[in-house]
Backbone as numpy.savetxt, mean C-alpha at the origin, in Angstrom:
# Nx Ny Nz CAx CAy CAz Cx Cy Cz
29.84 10.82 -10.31 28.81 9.79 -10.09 27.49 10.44 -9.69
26.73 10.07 -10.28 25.03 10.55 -9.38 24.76 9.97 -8.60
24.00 11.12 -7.56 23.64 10.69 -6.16 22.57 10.28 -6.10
22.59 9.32 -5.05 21.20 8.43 -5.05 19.64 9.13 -4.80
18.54 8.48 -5.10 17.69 9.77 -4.94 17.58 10.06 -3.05
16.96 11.32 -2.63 16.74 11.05 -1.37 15.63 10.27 -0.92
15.26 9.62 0.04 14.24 9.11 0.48 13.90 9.12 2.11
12.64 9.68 2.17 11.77 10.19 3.09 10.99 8.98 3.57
11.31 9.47 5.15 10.41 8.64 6.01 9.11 9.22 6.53
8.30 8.52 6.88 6.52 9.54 7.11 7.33 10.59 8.65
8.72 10.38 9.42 9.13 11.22 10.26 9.28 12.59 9.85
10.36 11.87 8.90 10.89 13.47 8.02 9.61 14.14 7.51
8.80 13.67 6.87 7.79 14.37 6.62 6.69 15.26 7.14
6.09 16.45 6.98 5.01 17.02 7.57 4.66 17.79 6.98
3.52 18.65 7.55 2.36 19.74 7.24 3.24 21.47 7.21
4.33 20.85 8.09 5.10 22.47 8.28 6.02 22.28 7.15
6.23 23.07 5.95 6.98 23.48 5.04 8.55 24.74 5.85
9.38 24.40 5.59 10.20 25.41 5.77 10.65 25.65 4.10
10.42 27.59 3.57 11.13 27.75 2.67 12.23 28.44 2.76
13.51 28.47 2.52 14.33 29.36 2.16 14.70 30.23 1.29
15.88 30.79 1.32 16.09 31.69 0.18 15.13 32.90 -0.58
14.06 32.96 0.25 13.10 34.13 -0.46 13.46 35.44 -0.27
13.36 36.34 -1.74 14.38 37.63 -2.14 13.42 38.02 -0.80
14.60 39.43 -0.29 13.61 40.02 0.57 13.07 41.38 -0.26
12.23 40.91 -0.67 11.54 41.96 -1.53 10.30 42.55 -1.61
9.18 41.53 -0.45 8.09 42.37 -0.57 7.58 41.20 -1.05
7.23 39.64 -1.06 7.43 38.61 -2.27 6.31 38.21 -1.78
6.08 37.78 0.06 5.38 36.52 0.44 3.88 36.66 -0.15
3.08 37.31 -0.88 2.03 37.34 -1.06 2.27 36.16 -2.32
2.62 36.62 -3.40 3.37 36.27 -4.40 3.63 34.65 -4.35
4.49 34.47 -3.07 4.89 32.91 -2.99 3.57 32.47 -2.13
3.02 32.53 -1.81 1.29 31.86 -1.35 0.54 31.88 -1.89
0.69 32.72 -2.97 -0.34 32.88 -4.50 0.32 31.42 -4.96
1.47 30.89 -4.98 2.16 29.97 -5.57 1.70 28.83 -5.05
1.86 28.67 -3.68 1.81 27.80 -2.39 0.23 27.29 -2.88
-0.66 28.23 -2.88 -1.82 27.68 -2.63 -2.35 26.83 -3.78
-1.66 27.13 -4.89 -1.69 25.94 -5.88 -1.91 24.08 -5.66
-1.02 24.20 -4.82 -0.91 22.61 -3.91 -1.87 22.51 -3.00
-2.71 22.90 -2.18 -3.63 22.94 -1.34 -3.66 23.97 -0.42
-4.23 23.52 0.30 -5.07 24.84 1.66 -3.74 24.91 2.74
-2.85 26.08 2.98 -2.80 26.25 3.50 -3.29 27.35 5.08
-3.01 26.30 6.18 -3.62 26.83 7.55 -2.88 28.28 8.29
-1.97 27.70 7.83 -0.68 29.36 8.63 0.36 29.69 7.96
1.02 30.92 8.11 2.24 31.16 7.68 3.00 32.03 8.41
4.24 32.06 8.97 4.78 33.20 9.16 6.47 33.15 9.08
6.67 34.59 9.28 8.56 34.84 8.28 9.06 34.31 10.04
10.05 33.83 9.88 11.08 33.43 10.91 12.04 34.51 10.77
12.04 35.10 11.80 13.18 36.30 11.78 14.38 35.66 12.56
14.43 35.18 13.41 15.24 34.13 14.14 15.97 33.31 13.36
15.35 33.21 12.41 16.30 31.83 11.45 17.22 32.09 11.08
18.53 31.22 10.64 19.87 31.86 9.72 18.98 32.19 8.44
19.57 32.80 8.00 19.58 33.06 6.29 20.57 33.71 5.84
20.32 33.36 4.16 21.56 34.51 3.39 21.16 36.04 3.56
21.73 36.80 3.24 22.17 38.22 2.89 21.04 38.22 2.09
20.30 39.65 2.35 19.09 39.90 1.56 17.76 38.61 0.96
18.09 37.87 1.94 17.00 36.51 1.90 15.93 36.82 3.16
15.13 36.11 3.37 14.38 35.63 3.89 13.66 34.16 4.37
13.04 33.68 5.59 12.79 32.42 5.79 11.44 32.24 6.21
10.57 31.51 5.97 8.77 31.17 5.94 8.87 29.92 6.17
7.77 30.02 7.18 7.08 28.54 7.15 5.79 28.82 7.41
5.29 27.62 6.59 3.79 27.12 6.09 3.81 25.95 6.77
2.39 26.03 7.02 1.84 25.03 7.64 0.24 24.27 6.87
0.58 23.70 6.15 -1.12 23.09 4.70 -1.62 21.98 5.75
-2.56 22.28 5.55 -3.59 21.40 6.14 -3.30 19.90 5.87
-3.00 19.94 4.86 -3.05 17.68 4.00 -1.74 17.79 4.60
-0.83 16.31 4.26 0.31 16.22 4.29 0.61 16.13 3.01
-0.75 15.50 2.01 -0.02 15.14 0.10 0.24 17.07 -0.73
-0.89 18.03 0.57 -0.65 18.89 -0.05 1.17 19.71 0.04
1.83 19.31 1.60 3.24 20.05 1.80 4.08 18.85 0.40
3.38 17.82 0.43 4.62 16.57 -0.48 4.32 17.15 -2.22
3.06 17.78 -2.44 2.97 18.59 -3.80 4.03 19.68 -3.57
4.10 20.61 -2.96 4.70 21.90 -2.87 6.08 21.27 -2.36
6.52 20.65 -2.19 7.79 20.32 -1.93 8.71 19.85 -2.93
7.85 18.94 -3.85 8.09 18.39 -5.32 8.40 19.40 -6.19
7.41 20.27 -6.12 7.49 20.91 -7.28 8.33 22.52 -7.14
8.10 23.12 -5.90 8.77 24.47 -5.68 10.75 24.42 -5.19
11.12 22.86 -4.59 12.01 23.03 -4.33 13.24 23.40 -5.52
13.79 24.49 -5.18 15.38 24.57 -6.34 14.62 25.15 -7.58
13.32 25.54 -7.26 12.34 26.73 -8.66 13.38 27.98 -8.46
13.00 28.72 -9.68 13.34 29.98 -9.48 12.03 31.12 -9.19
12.74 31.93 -8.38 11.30 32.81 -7.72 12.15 33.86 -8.23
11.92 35.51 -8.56 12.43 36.93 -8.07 13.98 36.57 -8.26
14.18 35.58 -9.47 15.89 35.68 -9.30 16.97 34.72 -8.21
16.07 34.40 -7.69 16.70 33.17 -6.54 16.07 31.75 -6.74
16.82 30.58 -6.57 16.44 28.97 -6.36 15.72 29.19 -4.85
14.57 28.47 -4.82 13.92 28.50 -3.49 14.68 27.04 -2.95
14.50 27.28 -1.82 14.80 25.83 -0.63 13.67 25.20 -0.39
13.52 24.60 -0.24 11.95 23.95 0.37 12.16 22.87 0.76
12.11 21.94 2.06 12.03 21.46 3.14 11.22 21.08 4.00
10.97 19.88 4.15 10.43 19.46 5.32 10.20 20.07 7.11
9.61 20.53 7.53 10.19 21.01 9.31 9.35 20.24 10.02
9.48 18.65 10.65 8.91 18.15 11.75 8.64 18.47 13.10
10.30 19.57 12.82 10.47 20.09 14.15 9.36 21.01 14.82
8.23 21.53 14.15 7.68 22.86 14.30 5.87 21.73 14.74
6.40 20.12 14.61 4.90 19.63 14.79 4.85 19.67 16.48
3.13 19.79 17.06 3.02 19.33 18.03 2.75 17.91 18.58
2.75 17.51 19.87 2.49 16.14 19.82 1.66 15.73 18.50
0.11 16.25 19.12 -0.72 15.61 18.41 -0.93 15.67 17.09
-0.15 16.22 16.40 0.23 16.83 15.47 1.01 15.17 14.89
1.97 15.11 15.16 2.64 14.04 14.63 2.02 12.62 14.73
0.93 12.62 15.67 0.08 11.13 15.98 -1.02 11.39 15.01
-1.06 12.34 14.76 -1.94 12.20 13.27 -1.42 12.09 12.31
-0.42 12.50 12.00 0.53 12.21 10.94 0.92 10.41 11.00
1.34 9.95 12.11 1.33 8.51 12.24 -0.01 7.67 11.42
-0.77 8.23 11.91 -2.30 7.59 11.90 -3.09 7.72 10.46
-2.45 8.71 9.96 -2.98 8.75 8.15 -2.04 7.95 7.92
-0.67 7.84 8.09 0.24 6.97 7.21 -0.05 5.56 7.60
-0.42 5.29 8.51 -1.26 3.73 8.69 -1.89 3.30 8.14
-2.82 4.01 7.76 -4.26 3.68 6.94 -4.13 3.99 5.72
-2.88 4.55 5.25 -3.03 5.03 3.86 -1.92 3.81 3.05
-1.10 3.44 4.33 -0.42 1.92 3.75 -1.43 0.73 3.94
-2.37 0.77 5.16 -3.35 -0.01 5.05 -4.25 -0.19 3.26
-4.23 0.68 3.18 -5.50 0.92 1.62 -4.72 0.32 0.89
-3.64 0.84 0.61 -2.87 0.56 -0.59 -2.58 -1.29 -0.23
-1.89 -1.61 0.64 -1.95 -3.00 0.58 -2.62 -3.96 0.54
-4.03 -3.43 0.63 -5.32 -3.87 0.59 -5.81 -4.00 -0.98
-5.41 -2.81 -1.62 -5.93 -3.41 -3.04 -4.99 -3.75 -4.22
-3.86 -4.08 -3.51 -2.67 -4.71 -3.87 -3.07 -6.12 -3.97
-3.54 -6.79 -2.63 -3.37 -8.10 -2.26 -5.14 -8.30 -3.14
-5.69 -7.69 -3.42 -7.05 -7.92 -4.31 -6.59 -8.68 -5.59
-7.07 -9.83 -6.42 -6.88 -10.30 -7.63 -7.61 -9.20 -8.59
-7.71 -9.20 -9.97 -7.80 -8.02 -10.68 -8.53 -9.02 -11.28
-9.68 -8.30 -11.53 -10.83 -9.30 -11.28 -11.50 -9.04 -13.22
-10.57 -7.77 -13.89 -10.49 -8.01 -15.13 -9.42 -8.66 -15.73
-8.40 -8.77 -15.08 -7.51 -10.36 -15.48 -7.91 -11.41 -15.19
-9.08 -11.83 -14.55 -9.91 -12.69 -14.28 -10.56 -13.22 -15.62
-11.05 -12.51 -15.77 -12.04 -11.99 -17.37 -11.20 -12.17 -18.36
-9.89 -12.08 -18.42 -9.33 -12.80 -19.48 -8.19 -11.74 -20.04
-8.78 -10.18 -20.01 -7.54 -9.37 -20.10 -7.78 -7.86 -19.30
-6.70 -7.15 -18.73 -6.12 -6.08 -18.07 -5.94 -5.13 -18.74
-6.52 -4.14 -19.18 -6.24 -3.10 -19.99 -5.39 -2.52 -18.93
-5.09 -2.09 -17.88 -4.00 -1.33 -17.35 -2.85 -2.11 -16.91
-2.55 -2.88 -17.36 -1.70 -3.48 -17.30 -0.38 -3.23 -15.90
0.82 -3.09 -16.02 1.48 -3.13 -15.00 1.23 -1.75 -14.05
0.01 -0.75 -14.34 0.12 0.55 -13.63 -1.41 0.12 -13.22
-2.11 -1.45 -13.15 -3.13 -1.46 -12.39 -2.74 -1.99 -11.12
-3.64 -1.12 -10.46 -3.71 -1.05 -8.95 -3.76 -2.42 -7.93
-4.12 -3.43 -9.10 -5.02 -5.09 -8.07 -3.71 -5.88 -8.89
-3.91 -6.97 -7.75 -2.17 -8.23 -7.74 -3.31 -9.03 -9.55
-1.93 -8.63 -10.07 -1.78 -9.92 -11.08 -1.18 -11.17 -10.48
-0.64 -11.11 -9.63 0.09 -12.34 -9.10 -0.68 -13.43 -8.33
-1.66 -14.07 -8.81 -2.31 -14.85 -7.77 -2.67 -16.59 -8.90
-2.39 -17.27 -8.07 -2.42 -19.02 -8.77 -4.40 -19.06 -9.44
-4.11 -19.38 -10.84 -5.89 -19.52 -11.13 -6.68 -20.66 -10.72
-6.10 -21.76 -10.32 -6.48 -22.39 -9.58 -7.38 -22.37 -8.37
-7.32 -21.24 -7.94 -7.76 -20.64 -7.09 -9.86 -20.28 -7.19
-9.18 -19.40 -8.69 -10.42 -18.99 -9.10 -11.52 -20.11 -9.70
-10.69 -21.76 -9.48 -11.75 -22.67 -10.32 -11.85 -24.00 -9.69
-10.88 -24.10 -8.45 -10.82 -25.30 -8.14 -12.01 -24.99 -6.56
-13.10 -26.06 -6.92 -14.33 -26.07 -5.36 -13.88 -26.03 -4.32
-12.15 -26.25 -3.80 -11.56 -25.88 -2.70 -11.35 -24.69 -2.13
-11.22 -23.55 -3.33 -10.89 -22.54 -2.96 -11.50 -21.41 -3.15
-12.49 -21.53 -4.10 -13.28 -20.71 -4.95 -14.00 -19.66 -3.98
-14.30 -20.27 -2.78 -14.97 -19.35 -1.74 -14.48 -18.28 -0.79
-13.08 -19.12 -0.57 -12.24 -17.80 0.24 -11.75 -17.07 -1.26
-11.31 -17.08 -2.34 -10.78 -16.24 -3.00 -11.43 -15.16 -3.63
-13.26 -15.70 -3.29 -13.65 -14.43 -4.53 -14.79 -13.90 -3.30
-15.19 -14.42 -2.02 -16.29 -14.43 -1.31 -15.76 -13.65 0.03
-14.10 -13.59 0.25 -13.74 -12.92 1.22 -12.66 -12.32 0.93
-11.72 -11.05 1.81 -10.94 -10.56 1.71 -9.73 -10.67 1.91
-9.76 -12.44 1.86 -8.34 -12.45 2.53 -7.65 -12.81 0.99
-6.27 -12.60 1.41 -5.39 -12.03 -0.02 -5.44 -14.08 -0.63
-4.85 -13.68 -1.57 -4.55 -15.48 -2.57 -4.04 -15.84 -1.54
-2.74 -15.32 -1.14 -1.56 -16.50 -0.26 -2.70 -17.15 0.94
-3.13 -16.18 1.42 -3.95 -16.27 2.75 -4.74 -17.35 2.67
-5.55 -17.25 1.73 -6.48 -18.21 1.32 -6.14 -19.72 1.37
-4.85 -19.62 0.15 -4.22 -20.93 0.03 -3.85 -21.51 1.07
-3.11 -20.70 2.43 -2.74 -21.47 3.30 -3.62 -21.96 4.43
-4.89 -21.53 4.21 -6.20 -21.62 5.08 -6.36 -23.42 4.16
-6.31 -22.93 3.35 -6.81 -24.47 2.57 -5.57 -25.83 2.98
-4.13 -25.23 2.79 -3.77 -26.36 3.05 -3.72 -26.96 4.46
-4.07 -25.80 5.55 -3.97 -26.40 6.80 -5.13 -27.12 6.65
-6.25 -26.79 6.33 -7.71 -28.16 6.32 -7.10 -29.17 5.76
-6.53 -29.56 4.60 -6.12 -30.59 3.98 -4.88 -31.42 4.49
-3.99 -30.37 5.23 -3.40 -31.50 6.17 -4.36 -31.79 7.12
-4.67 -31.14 7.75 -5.78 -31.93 8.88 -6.47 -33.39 8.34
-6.97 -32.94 7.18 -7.84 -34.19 6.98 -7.07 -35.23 6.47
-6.09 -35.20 5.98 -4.18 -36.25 5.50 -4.51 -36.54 6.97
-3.82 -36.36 8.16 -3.59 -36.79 9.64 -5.19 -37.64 9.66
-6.18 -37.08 9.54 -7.28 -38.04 9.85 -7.12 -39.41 9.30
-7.15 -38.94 7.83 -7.16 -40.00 6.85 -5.92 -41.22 7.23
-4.77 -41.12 7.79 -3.45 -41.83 8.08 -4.15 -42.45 9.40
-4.08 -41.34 10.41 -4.51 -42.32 11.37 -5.67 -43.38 11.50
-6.80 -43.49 10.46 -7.31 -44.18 10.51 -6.94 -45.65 9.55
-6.03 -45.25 8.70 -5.47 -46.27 7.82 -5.56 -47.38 8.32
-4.91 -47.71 9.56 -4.59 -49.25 10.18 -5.51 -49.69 10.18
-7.06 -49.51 10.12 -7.77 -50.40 10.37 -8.69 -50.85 9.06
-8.08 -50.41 7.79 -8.02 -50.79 6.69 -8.90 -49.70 5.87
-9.83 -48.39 6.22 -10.28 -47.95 5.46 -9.93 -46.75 6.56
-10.24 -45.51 5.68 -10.00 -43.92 5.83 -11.49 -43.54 6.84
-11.45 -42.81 8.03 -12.62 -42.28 8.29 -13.58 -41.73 7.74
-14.91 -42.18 7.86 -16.36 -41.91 7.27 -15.66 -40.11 7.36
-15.99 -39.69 8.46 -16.00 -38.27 8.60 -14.81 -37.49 7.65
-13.68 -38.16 7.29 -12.34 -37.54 6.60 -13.21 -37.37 4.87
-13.26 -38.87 4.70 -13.93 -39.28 3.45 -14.91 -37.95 2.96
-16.26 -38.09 3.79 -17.14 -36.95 3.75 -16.72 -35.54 3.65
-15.96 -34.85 4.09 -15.35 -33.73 4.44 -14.89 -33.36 3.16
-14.16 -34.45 2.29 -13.42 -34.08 1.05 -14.86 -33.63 -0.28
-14.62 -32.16 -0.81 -15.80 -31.96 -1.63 -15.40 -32.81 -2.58
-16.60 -33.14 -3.44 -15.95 -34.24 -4.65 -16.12 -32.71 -5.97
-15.87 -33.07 -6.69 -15.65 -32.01 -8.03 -17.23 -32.19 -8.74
-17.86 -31.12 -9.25 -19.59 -31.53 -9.88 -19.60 -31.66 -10.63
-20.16 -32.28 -11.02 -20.36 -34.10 -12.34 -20.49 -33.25 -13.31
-20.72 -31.72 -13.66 -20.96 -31.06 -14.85 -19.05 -30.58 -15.24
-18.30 -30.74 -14.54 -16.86 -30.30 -14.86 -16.41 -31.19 -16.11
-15.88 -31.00 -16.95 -15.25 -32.12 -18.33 -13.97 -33.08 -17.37
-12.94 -32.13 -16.44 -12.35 -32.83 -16.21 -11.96 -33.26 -14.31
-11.61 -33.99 -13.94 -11.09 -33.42 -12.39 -10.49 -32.70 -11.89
-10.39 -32.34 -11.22 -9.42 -31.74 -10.57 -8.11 -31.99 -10.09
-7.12 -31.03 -10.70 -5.72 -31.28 -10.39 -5.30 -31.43 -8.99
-4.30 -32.39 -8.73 -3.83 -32.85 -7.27 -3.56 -31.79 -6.67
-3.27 -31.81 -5.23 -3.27 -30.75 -4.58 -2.18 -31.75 -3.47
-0.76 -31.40 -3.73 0.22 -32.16 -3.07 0.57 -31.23 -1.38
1.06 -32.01 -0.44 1.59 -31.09 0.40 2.04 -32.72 1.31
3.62 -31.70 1.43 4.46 -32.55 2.10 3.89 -32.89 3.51
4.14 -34.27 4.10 4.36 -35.59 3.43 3.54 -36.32 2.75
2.44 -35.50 2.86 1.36 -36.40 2.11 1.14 -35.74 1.01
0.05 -36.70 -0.02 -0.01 -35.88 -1.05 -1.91 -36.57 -1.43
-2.18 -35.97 -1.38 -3.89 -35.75 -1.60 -4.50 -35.68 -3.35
-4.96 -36.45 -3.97 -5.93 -36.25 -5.13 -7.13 -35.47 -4.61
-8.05 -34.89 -5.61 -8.86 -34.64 -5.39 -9.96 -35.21 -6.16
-11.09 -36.02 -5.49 -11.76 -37.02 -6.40 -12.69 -36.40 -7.64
């Protein structure tokens, strides 16, 4: 059976590379000529302390990025170097505090970004078509309604808050103004102020605007 892939948490992950298995041959220039392919690394040195095999050797690097140790980790682990599969590994163990609270603190902001222009509408599927289709970056997933009905048109294209967000900003006003509108029922007409509040649709549209239901009430839009 094949094994599942592994998957890494921003813990497991860091700036300190541990490699294994390097021939002891005189190599490390050689494998940092390699290393530096992936980015800048800040330090290096052989671990004499470490286990290893018979006529091996053990290094750790320390690269400045974290995407630069996640390049060199991708690509050098289980390579062949001088006749041997290299190891290559993660070592958290080798971070200092502050070391790892920065590591916290890019992975915040770097899931921040990304969910940020996730929850963006794709504003050339807007336009009618997406040349990047399922490998573009902005939500195809958002109601067009959105983009045309005078209720919503302002939070969806005028601020940053995502479709869902928007929508549910809208239906809490619209229940609000349902509760106005009910409680004033008994006395045979809907409050001036409820009435007013509701935008009407502009006389240049061909058609009205589709209902906008929400349990228990259910609201037209005039």
């Amino acid at each position: 059976p094949t094994m599942p892939p592994k998957v890494y948490t921003i813990n497991d992950e860091s700036v300190y590379v541990l490699i294994k298995k390097i021939p002891a041959l005189g190599v490390i220039d050689e494998l940092l000529l390699e290393l530096r392919k992936y980015g800048e690394i800040e330090e290096h040195r052989l671990l004499d302390e470490y286990p290893a095999e018979p006529f091996t050797v053990v290094c750790l690097v320390k690269f400045r990025h974290l995407d630069s140790a996640r390049r060199a980790k991708l690509r050098l682990d289980e390579k062949p170097f001088y006749g041997a599969l290299l190891d290559v590994g993660y070592a958290p163990q080798y971070e200092e505090a502050h070391e790892t609270h920065s590591k916290l603190v890019y992975r915040a902001q770097a899931a921040h970004s990304i969910l940020t222009d996730l929850s963006r509408p794709c504003h050339a599927l807007m336009r009618g078509r997406c040349e990047a289709g399922s490998a573009c970056k902005y939500s195809h997933n958002f109601d067009p309604t959105l983009l045309t009905h005078p209720f919503t048109r302002a939070p969806a294209l005028r601020t940053s808050q995502t479709a869902e967000a928007a929508l549910a900003a809208i239906r809490r006003k619209m229940t609000s103004l349902a509760s106005q509108k009910l409680s004033h029922s008994g006395a045979g007409a809907p409050a001036p102020a409820a009435v007013s509040a509701l935008p009407s649709v502009p006389a240049h549209d061909p058609a009205p605007a589709p209902a906008v239901v929400f349990a228990p009430f259910s609201l037209a839009a005039p």
